[in-house]
CSV table of C-alpha atoms in Angstrom, one decimal:
chain,number,residue,atom,x,y,z
N,1,MET,CA,-24.2,4.0,20.0
N,2,SER,CA,-24.2,4.5,16.3
N,3,GLU,CA,-26.4,7.6,16.6
N,4,PHE,CA,-23.8,9.4,18.8
N,5,LEU,CA,-20.4,10.8,18.3
N,6,LEU,CA,-17.5,9.9,20.6
N,7,VAL,CA,-15.7,12.9,22.1
N,8,GLY,CA,-12.7,13.4,24.3
N,9,ALA,CA,-11.7,16.8,25.6
N,10,SER,CA,-8.9,18.0,28.0
N,11,GLU,CA,-7.0,21.1,28.8
N,12,VAL,CA,-3.5,22.0,30.1
N,13,ASP,CA,-1.6,25.0,31.2
N,14,ILE,CA,1.1,26.0,28.7
N,15,THR,CA,2.3,29.2,30.4
N,16,PRO,CA,6.1,29.3,29.7
N,17,LYS,CA,8.8,30.4,32.0
N,18,VAL,CA,9.3,34.1,33.0
N,19,GLY,CA,11.7,36.3,31.0
N,20,LEU,CA,11.0,35.3,27.4
N,21,ALA,CA,10.4,37.9,24.6
N,22,MET,CA,6.7,38.5,24.0
N,23,ASP,CA,4.9,38.3,20.6
N,24,GLY,CA,2.3,40.6,19.1
N,25,TYR,CA,3.4,44.3,19.3
N,26,VAL,CA,6.2,45.9,17.2
N,27,GLY,CA,6.5,48.7,19.8
N,28,ARG,CA,6.8,46.5,22.9
N,29,GLU,CA,10.0,46.9,24.8
N,30,GLY,CA,11.5,44.5,27.3
N,31,VAL,CA,10.9,40.8,28.1
N,32,ASN,CA,8.1,39.1,30.0
N,33,LEU,CA,8.0,39.9,33.7
N,34,GLY,CA,5.5,37.2,34.9
N,35,THR,CA,2.0,35.9,34.6
N,36,HIS,CA,-1.3,37.7,35.0
N,37,ASP,CA,-3.4,34.8,34.0
N,38,PRO,CA,-2.4,31.4,32.6
N,39,LEU,CA,-2.1,30.5,28.9
N,40,MET,CA,-4.0,27.4,28.2
N,41,ALA,CA,-4.3,24.7,25.5
N,42,GLN,CA,-7.4,22.6,24.9
N,43,VAL,CA,-7.6,19.4,22.9
N,44,LEU,CA,-10.9,18.2,21.4
N,45,ILE,CA,-11.1,14.7,19.7
N,46,LEU,CA,-14.2,13.8,17.7
N,47,LYS,CA,-14.7,10.3,16.4
N,48,ARG,CA,-17.4,8.4,14.6
N,49,GLU,CA,-17.4,4.7,15.0
N,50,SER,CA,-15.2,3.0,12.4
N,51,HIS,CA,-14.0,6.4,11.1
N,52,GLN,CA,-10.8,8.3,11.6
N,53,PRO,CA,-11.1,11.1,14.3
N,54,LEU,CA,-10.8,14.8,13.9
N,55,ILE,CA,-8.7,16.8,16.4
N,56,ILE,CA,-9.0,20.5,17.2
N,57,VAL,CA,-6.3,22.1,19.4
N,58,ALA,CA,-6.8,25.7,20.8
N,59,LEU,CA,-3.7,27.5,22.0
N,60,ASP,CA,-3.4,30.9,23.8
N,61,VAL,CA,-0.6,32.2,21.6
N,62,LEU,CA,-0.3,34.9,18.9
N,63,ALA,CA,0.3,32.6,15.9
N,64,VAL,CA,2.0,29.4,14.8
N,65,SER,CA,4.1,28.4,11.9
N,66,ALA,CA,4.0,25.1,10.0
N,67,ALA,CA,7.5,24.3,11.3
N,68,PHE,CA,6.0,24.2,14.8
N,69,THR,CA,2.6,22.6,14.0
N,70,ASP,CA,3.6,19.9,11.4
N,71,PRO,CA,5.5,17.7,13.8
N,72,MET,CA,2.8,18.1,16.5
N,73,ARG,CA,0.0,17.3,14.1
N,74,GLN,CA,1.8,14.1,13.1
N,75,GLN,CA,2.3,13.2,16.8
N,76,LEU,CA,-1.4,13.9,17.6
N,77,ALA,CA,-2.6,11.9,14.6
N,78,ASP,CA,-0.5,8.9,15.7
N,79,VAL,CA,-2.0,9.0,19.2
N,80,VAL,CA,-5.6,8.7,18.0
N,81,GLY,CA,-5.2,6.8,14.8
N,82,THR,CA,-5.8,9.5,12.2
N,83,VAL,CA,-3.9,11.6,9.7
N,84,PRO,CA,-2.3,15.0,10.2
N,85,GLU,CA,-4.7,16.6,7.7
N,86,ALA,CA,-7.5,15.8,10.2
N,87,VAL,CA,-5.7,17.9,12.9
N,88,ILE,CA,-6.0,21.7,13.2
N,89,ILE,CA,-4.1,24.0,15.5
N,90,CYS,CA,-5.9,27.2,16.4
N,91,PRO,CA,-4.2,30.1,18.1
N,92,SER,CA,-6.3,32.6,20.0
N,93,HIS,CA,-4.1,35.5,18.8
N,94,THR,CA,-3.5,36.9,22.2
N,95,HIS,CA,-0.8,39.6,22.0
N,96,CYS,CA,0.5,38.7,25.5
N,97,GLY,CA,2.1,35.3,24.8
N,98,PRO,CA,5.7,34.3,24.1
N,99,CYS,CA,7.7,34.7,20.9
N,100,GLY,CA,9.1,31.6,19.3
N,101,LEU,CA,6.2,29.7,17.7
N,102,GLN,CA,6.0,31.6,14.4
N,103,THR,CA,8.6,32.7,11.8
N,104,TRP,CA,6.7,35.2,9.7
N,105,PHE,CA,6.4,38.4,11.8
N,106,PRO,CA,8.2,40.8,11.8
N,107,MET,CA,9.9,39.8,8.6
N,108,GLY,CA,12.8,42.2,9.0
N,109,GLU,CA,13.8,40.5,12.3
N,110,LYS,CA,14.0,37.0,10.8
N,111,PRO,CA,12.2,35.4,13.7
N,112,GLN,CA,13.1,31.9,14.6
N,113,LEU,CA,11.4,29.1,16.5
N,114,ASP,CA,12.4,28.9,20.2
N,115,MET,CA,13.0,25.1,20.3
N,116,GLN,CA,12.9,24.9,24.0
N,117,LEU,CA,9.5,26.6,24.1
N,118,VAL,CA,8.4,24.4,21.1
N,119,THR,CA,9.4,21.2,22.9
N,120,TYR,CA,7.6,22.4,26.1
N,121,ILE,CA,4.3,23.3,24.5
N,122,GLN,CA,4.3,20.2,22.3
N,123,ALA,CA,4.8,18.0,25.4
N,124,GLN,CA,2.0,19.8,27.2
N,125,VAL,CA,-0.4,19.4,24.3
N,126,MET,CA,0.4,15.7,24.0
N,127,THR,CA,-0.4,15.3,27.7
N,128,ALA,CA,-3.8,16.8,27.1
N,129,ALA,CA,-4.3,14.7,24.0
N,130,TYR,CA,-3.6,11.4,25.9
N,131,ALA,CA,-6.0,12.6,28.6
N,132,ALA,CA,-8.7,13.4,26.1
N,133,HIS,CA,-8.3,10.1,24.2
N,134,ALA,CA,-8.5,8.2,27.5
N,135,GLN,CA,-12.0,9.5,28.3
N,136,MET,CA,-13.9,9.4,25.1
N,137,GLU,CA,-17.6,9.2,25.6
N,138,ALA,CA,-20.8,9.5,23.6
N,139,VAL,CA,-22.2,13.0,23.0
N,140,GLN,CA,-24.6,14.9,20.9
N,141,LEU,CA,-23.6,18.1,19.1
N,142,VAL,CA,-25.8,21.1,19.6
N,143,TRP,CA,-25.1,24.3,17.6
N,144,ARG,CA,-26.3,27.7,18.5
N,145,VAL,CA,-25.8,31.1,16.8
N,146,GLY,CA,-26.1,34.5,18.5
N,147,GLU,CA,-24.6,38.0,18.3
N,148,VAL,CA,-22.6,40.1,20.7
N,149,SER,CA,-22.0,43.9,20.8
N,150,GLY,CA,-19.5,46.1,22.5
N,151,ILE,CA,-16.4,43.9,21.9
N,152,GLY,CA,-15.2,43.8,18.3
N,153,GLY,CA,-15.3,46.7,15.8
N,154,ASP,CA,-13.6,47.9,12.7
N,155,ARG,CA,-10.0,48.6,13.5
N,156,ASN,CA,-9.7,51.7,11.5
N,157,GLN,CA,-13.2,53.2,11.1
N,158,PRO,CA,-15.3,53.5,14.2
N,159,GLY,CA,-18.9,52.9,13.6
N,160,VAL,CA,-18.4,50.7,10.6
N,161,PRO,CA,-20.5,47.4,11.1
N,162,VAL,CA,-18.4,44.2,11.4
N,163,ASP,CA,-19.2,40.5,11.9
N,164,SER,CA,-20.7,40.2,15.4
N,165,GLN,CA,-21.8,36.5,15.1
N,166,VAL,CA,-21.0,34.1,18.0
N,167,THR,CA,-21.3,30.4,17.2
N,168,THR,CA,-21.2,27.7,19.8
N,169,MET,CA,-20.9,23.9,19.4
N,170,CYS,CA,-21.8,22.1,22.6
N,171,CYS,CA,-20.8,18.4,23.1
N,172,GLU,CA,-23.6,17.3,25.4
N,173,ARG,CA,-23.3,14.0,27.4
N,174,LEU,CA,-26.2,11.6,27.3
N,175,ASP,CA,-27.2,12.8,30.8
N,176,GLY,CA,-27.6,16.4,29.5
N,177,SER,CA,-24.4,17.8,31.0
N,178,VAL,CA,-22.0,19.7,28.8
N,179,LYS,CA,-18.6,18.0,28.1
N,180,CYS,CA,-17.2,20.7,25.9
N,181,ILE,CA,-18.1,24.2,24.6
N,182,LEU,CA,-16.4,25.3,21.4
N,183,PHE,CA,-17.1,29.0,20.7
N,184,HIS,CA,-16.2,30.9,17.6
N,185,TYR,CA,-16.0,34.7,17.4
N,186,ALA,CA,-13.9,37.0,15.1
N,187,CYS,CA,-11.8,39.6,17.0
N,188,HIS,CA,-8.3,40.5,17.9
N,189,PRO,CA,-8.1,39.9,21.6
N,190,THR,CA,-6.1,43.1,22.2
N,191,VAL,CA,-7.5,44.9,25.1
N,192,LEU,CA,-4.1,44.8,26.7
N,193,GLY,CA,-1.5,47.0,24.9
N,194,ALA,CA,2.2,47.0,24.1
N,195,ASP,CA,3.1,48.1,27.6
N,196,THR,CA,1.8,44.8,29.0
N,197,ARG,CA,4.7,42.5,29.9
N,198,TYR,CA,2.8,39.8,31.7
N,199,TYR,CA,1.4,36.6,30.1
N,200,SER,CA,-2.4,36.8,29.6
N,201,ALA,CA,-5.1,35.2,27.4
N,202,ASP,CA,-6.7,38.7,27.3
N,203,PHE,CA,-10.5,38.7,27.4
N,204,ILE,CA,-10.8,35.2,26.0
N,205,GLY,CA,-9.3,33.8,29.3
N,206,VAL,CA,-12.0,35.6,31.3
N,207,THR,CA,-14.7,34.3,29.0
N,208,ARG,CA,-13.6,30.7,29.6
N,209,LYS,CA,-13.3,31.3,33.4
N,210,HIS,CA,-16.9,32.6,33.6
N,211,LEU,CA,-18.3,29.8,31.4
N,212,GLN,CA,-16.6,27.2,33.7
N,213,VAL,CA,-18.2,28.7,36.8
N,214,ILE,CA,-21.6,27.7,35.4
N,215,HIS,CA,-20.3,24.5,33.7
N,216,PRO,CA,-17.5,23.3,36.0
N,217,ARG,CA,-17.1,19.9,34.3
N,218,THR,CA,-16.7,21.5,30.9
N,219,ILE,CA,-13.7,22.2,28.6
N,220,CYS,CA,-14.2,25.6,27.0
N,221,MET,CA,-12.4,26.2,23.7
N,222,TYR,CA,-12.1,29.4,21.6
N,223,ILE,CA,-11.4,29.5,17.9
N,224,ASN,CA,-10.9,32.9,16.1
N,225,GLY,CA,-12.6,33.9,12.9
N,226,ALA,CA,-12.0,36.3,10.0
N,227,LEU,CA,-10.3,38.8,12.4
N,228,GLY,CA,-8.1,40.8,10.1
N,229,ASP,CA,-10.0,44.1,10.4
N,230,ILE,CA,-11.7,43.5,13.7
N,231,SER,CA,-10.4,44.5,17.1
N,232,THR,CA,-11.4,46.0,20.5
N,233,ARG,CA,-9.8,49.4,19.6
N,234,TYR,CA,-12.9,51.5,19.5
N,235,GLN,CA,-15.0,49.4,21.9
N,236,ARG,CA,-12.7,49.2,24.9
N,237,ARG,CA,-12.7,51.9,27.6
N,238,ASP,CA,-9.0,51.6,28.3
N,239,GLN,CA,-6.4,48.9,28.2
N,240,SER,CA,-6.5,47.8,31.8
N,241,TYR,CA,-6.9,44.4,33.3
N,242,GLY,CA,-10.3,45.6,34.6
N,243,GLU,CA,-11.4,46.2,31.0
N,244,VAL,CA,-10.2,42.7,30.1
N,245,GLU,CA,-12.5,41.4,32.8
N,246,ARG,CA,-15.4,43.5,31.6
N,247,MET,CA,-15.1,42.5,28.0
N,248,GLY,CA,-14.6,38.8,28.9
N,249,GLU,CA,-17.8,38.9,31.0
N,250,VAL,CA,-19.7,40.5,28.1
N,251,LEU,CA,-18.8,37.6,25.8
N,252,ALA,CA,-19.4,35.0,28.5
N,253,ALA,CA,-22.9,36.4,29.2
N,254,CYS,CA,-23.7,36.3,25.6
N,255,ILE,CA,-22.7,32.6,25.3
N,256,LEU,CA,-24.5,31.6,28.5
N,257,THR,CA,-27.6,33.2,27.2
N,258,MET,CA,-27.2,31.3,24.0
N,259,LEU,CA,-26.8,28.1,25.8
N,260,GLU,CA,-30.2,28.6,27.4
N,261,MET,CA,-31.8,28.8,24.0
N,262,PRO,CA,-33.7,25.7,22.8
N,263,ALA,CA,-31.9,23.9,20.1
N,264,SER,CA,-32.0,20.4,18.5
N,265,ALA,CA,-29.1,18.0,18.4
N,266,ASP,CA,-27.2,17.8,15.2
N,267,THR,CA,-27.8,14.1,14.1
N,268,SER,CA,-26.0,14.2,10.8
N,269,LEU,CA,-22.8,12.7,12.3
N,270,ASN,CA,-20.5,14.1,9.6
N,271,LEU,CA,-16.8,14.1,10.4
N,272,THR,CA,-14.8,14.8,7.2
N,273,TRP,CA,-12.0,17.0,5.9
N,274,GLU,CA,-10.3,18.2,2.8
N,275,THR,CA,-7.1,20.1,2.3
N,276,VAL,CA,-5.9,22.1,-0.7
N,277,ALA,CA,-2.7,23.9,-1.4
N,278,ILE,CA,-2.9,27.2,-3.3
N,279,ASP,CA,-0.4,29.9,-4.4
N,280,LEU,CA,-1.3,33.3,-3.0
N,281,PRO,CA,-0.1,36.0,-5.4
N,282,PHE,CA,1.9,39.0,-4.1
N,283,ARG,CA,1.0,42.5,-5.0
N,284,SER,CA,3.6,44.7,-6.5
N,285,LEU,CA,5.9,45.4,-3.6
N,286,SER,CA,8.1,47.5,-5.9
N,287,GLU,CA,5.4,50.2,-5.7
N,288,ALA,CA,5.5,50.4,-1.9
N,289,THR,CA,4.8,53.8,-0.5
N,290,ALA,CA,7.4,55.9,1.3
N,291,PRO,CA,7.5,55.5,5.1
N,292,VAL,CA,4.7,57.3,6.8
N,293,LEU,CA,5.9,60.1,9.1
N,294,ILE,CA,4.2,60.4,12.6
N,295,THR,CA,3.0,63.9,13.4
N,296,ASP,CA,0.7,62.8,16.3
N,297,THR,CA,2.0,60.0,18.5
N,298,SER,CA,-1.3,59.9,20.4
N,299,ASN,CA,-3.1,59.0,17.2
N,300,ARG,CA,-3.3,55.2,17.2
N,301,ILE,CA,-4.2,54.9,13.5
N,302,GLU,CA,-1.3,57.2,12.5
N,303,LEU,CA,1.1,55.2,14.7
N,304,THR,CA,0.1,51.8,13.3
N,305,ARG,CA,0.2,53.1,9.8
N,306,ALA,CA,3.7,54.3,10.3
N,307,GLN,CA,4.6,50.8,11.7
N,308,GLY,CA,2.9,49.2,8.7
N,309,SER,CA,5.0,51.3,6.2
N,310,ILE,CA,8.2,50.1,7.9
N,311,LEU,CA,7.1,46.5,7.7
N,312,GLN,CA,6.2,47.1,4.0
N,313,THR,CA,9.8,48.0,3.4
N,314,GLN,CA,10.9,44.9,5.2
N,315,LEU,CA,8.6,42.8,3.0
N,316,GLN,CA,10.3,44.1,-0.1
N,317,ASP,CA,13.6,42.8,1.2
N,318,ALA,CA,12.4,39.6,2.6
N,319,LEU,CA,10.3,38.6,-0.4
N,320,HIS,CA,12.6,39.9,-3.1
N,321,GLY,CA,12.4,37.7,-6.2
N,322,ARG,CA,9.3,35.9,-5.1
N,323,SER,CA,5.8,36.3,-6.6
N,324,PHE,CA,3.6,34.1,-4.4
N,325,GLN,CA,3.2,32.3,-1.1
N,326,LEU,CA,2.1,28.7,-0.7
N,327,ALA,CA,-0.8,28.3,1.7
N,328,VAL,CA,-2.8,25.2,2.7
N,329,LEU,CA,-6.5,25.6,3.3
N,330,THR,CA,-8.5,23.0,5.3
N,331,ARG,CA,-12.2,22.4,5.2
N,332,LEU,CA,-13.7,20.4,8.0
N,333,LYS,CA,-17.2,19.1,8.1
N,334,ILE,CA,-18.5,18.6,11.7
N,335,GLY,CA,-22.2,17.6,11.7
N,336,MET,CA,-24.1,20.1,9.7
N,337,TRP,CA,-21.5,22.9,10.0
N,338,GLU,CA,-18.2,23.5,8.3
N,339,LEU,CA,-14.9,25.1,9.5
N,340,LEU,CA,-13.0,26.8,6.7
N,341,CYS,CA,-9.5,27.1,8.0
N,342,ILE,CA,-7.0,29.7,6.8
N,343,PRO,CA,-3.3,30.1,7.8
N,344,GLY,CA,-3.4,33.8,8.5
N,345,GLU,CA,-5.7,36.8,9.1
N,346,PRO,CA,-8.5,37.1,6.6
N,347,PHE,CA,-10.7,40.3,6.6
N,348,SER,CA,-14.3,39.9,7.6
N,349,GLU,CA,-15.5,40.4,4.1
N,350,LEU,CA,-14.5,36.8,3.4
N,351,ALA,CA,-16.8,35.5,6.1
N,352,SER,CA,-19.7,37.6,5.0
N,353,HIS,CA,-19.4,36.6,1.4
N,354,ILE,CA,-19.2,32.9,2.2
N,355,ARG,CA,-22.0,33.1,4.8
N,356,ARG,CA,-24.4,34.3,2.0
N,357,VAL,CA,-23.8,31.1,0.1
N,358,ALA,CA,-23.1,28.7,3.0
N,359,PRO,CA,-24.8,30.0,6.2
N,360,GLN,CA,-23.4,27.1,8.3
N,361,ALA,CA,-19.8,27.8,7.4
N,362,LEU,CA,-17.4,29.4,9.8
N,363,VAL,CA,-14.1,31.0,8.6
N,364,VAL,CA,-11.4,30.2,11.1
N,365,GLY,CA,-8.2,32.2,11.0
N,366,LEU,CA,-4.6,31.5,12.0
N,367,VAL,CA,-4.9,27.7,11.5
N,368,ASN,CA,-1.8,25.5,11.4
N,369,ASP,CA,0.5,28.3,9.9
N,370,TYR,CA,0.8,32.0,9.6
N,371,VAL,CA,1.5,33.9,6.3
N,372,GLY,CA,0.1,37.3,7.1
N,373,TYR,CA,-3.0,39.5,6.7
N,374,PHE,CA,-5.3,39.1,3.7
N,375,PRO,CA,-6.7,42.6,3.2
N,376,THR,CA,-9.4,44.2,0.9
N,377,ASP,CA,-8.7,46.7,-1.8
N,378,LYS,CA,-10.4,49.3,0.4
N,379,ALA,CA,-7.8,48.7,3.2
N,380,ILE,CA,-5.0,49.0,0.7
N,381,ASP,CA,-6.4,52.3,-0.7
N,382,MET,CA,-6.6,53.6,2.9
N,383,GLN,CA,-3.0,52.4,3.6
N,384,THR,CA,-4.0,50.8,6.9
N,385,TYR,CA,-1.4,49.0,9.0
N,386,GLU,CA,-3.0,45.6,8.1
N,387,ALA,CA,-2.7,46.3,4.3
N,388,LEU,CA,0.8,47.9,4.4
N,389,SER,CA,2.2,45.0,6.4
N,390,SER,CA,0.8,42.4,4.0
N,391,PRO,CA,2.3,41.3,0.7
N,392,TYR,CA,-1.2,40.5,-0.7
N,393,ASP,CA,-4.1,42.4,-2.2
N,394,ALA,CA,-7.8,41.5,-2.5
N,395,ARG,CA,-7.0,38.7,-5.0
N,396,THR,CA,-6.2,36.5,-2.1
N,397,LEU,CA,-9.6,36.8,-0.5
N,398,HIS,CA,-11.3,36.1,-3.8
N,399,LEU,CA,-9.1,33.1,-4.4
N,400,MET,CA,-9.8,31.7,-0.9
N,401,GLU,CA,-13.5,32.2,-1.4
N,402,THR,CA,-13.7,30.5,-4.7
N,403,THR,CA,-11.4,27.7,-3.5
N,404,PHE,CA,-13.6,26.9,-0.5
N,405,LEU,CA,-16.8,27.1,-2.5
N,406,LYS,CA,-15.5,24.7,-5.1
N,407,MET,CA,-14.4,22.1,-2.7
N,408,ASP,CA,-16.7,19.1,-3.4
N,409,HIS,CA,-18.5,17.7,-0.3
N,410,ALA,CA,-18.4,14.3,-1.9
N,411,ASN,CA,-14.6,14.4,-2.0
N,412,LEU,CA,-14.2,15.1,1.7
N,413,THR,CA,-12.1,12.5,3.4
N,414,ASN,CA,-13.2,9.9,5.9
């Protein structure tokens, strides 16, 4: 068995009760009215004999704060005999989930954790973790890389090329069947708009559903990438549930085609991790621009820019007297690939820069905590919503890039 990894995987419904406030859109009015499709959590445990396991948790929620994830990571680590640093919590970033799991956005509202919701989701995730741990079995990892079109695009400039890479990691049983599919793709899952008041995993939920039609014994997990400047804004035909179905089917078809591609098993058996805490410097918020006036309410860019300018004013108040934000970066080595985990929304420039140096490295956004957007200088010059609502400038992207590239493989833990 030494040439194989041991893997356990399970999933659980985490859809909360009806009537909660919903996260994701500043302009949304009213509370949740029900469920269109379930919000899910998946737990993947990877273990090498005589080594501590890694755990990846995928959640259909907007974002999470460390106050929510830290206790859960400790609980998960205790269940499988590892350390919290080897556990990552990965939100999908659906904008049709509940409020109460993150405390960053919007700053002017001083959001708080919903402890009833926190307790419920933690209990559900732990149920999935126990189930995954109870049915560990030998697998081989098979990685594949493809591209998808027609889903994600630049959020502010139609036609500008963005990262279109889709990466899959299949955990294949010894009989050839697929135990788990982990798929990575950078995009805001925001087909559904602010007028939507029903819980939904957006197009990601549809993608998983279609994958499981072909692979019914398989846990299908999604982790987001460097999504800060990528969304469905200029690719979607409308913001209906029918469009959610169409886009989810497009991504599923891409992944299913990829799974038919011949690929060799990853026999390197690496399962290691490293974490590093860094200070992310704030830009000069005292030079914040005046609120943007809306002259055309039908112009999505103008509307979001105005929202961003309001949030920028809130940033000045919330961060007064501070000059930096502490952030913890995590680098996981799984086989021949690496997951570079960031607690927020990096722009795609970071992924493209790192990929030139390390082609088998995936930037994973939103992991374990949320501390905002990490924009480029270009976005700040354009005064986009993402840049205006962020306390950072392009120094943060450069600092993250150099930090990840300096992490020494030899010092990875396990």
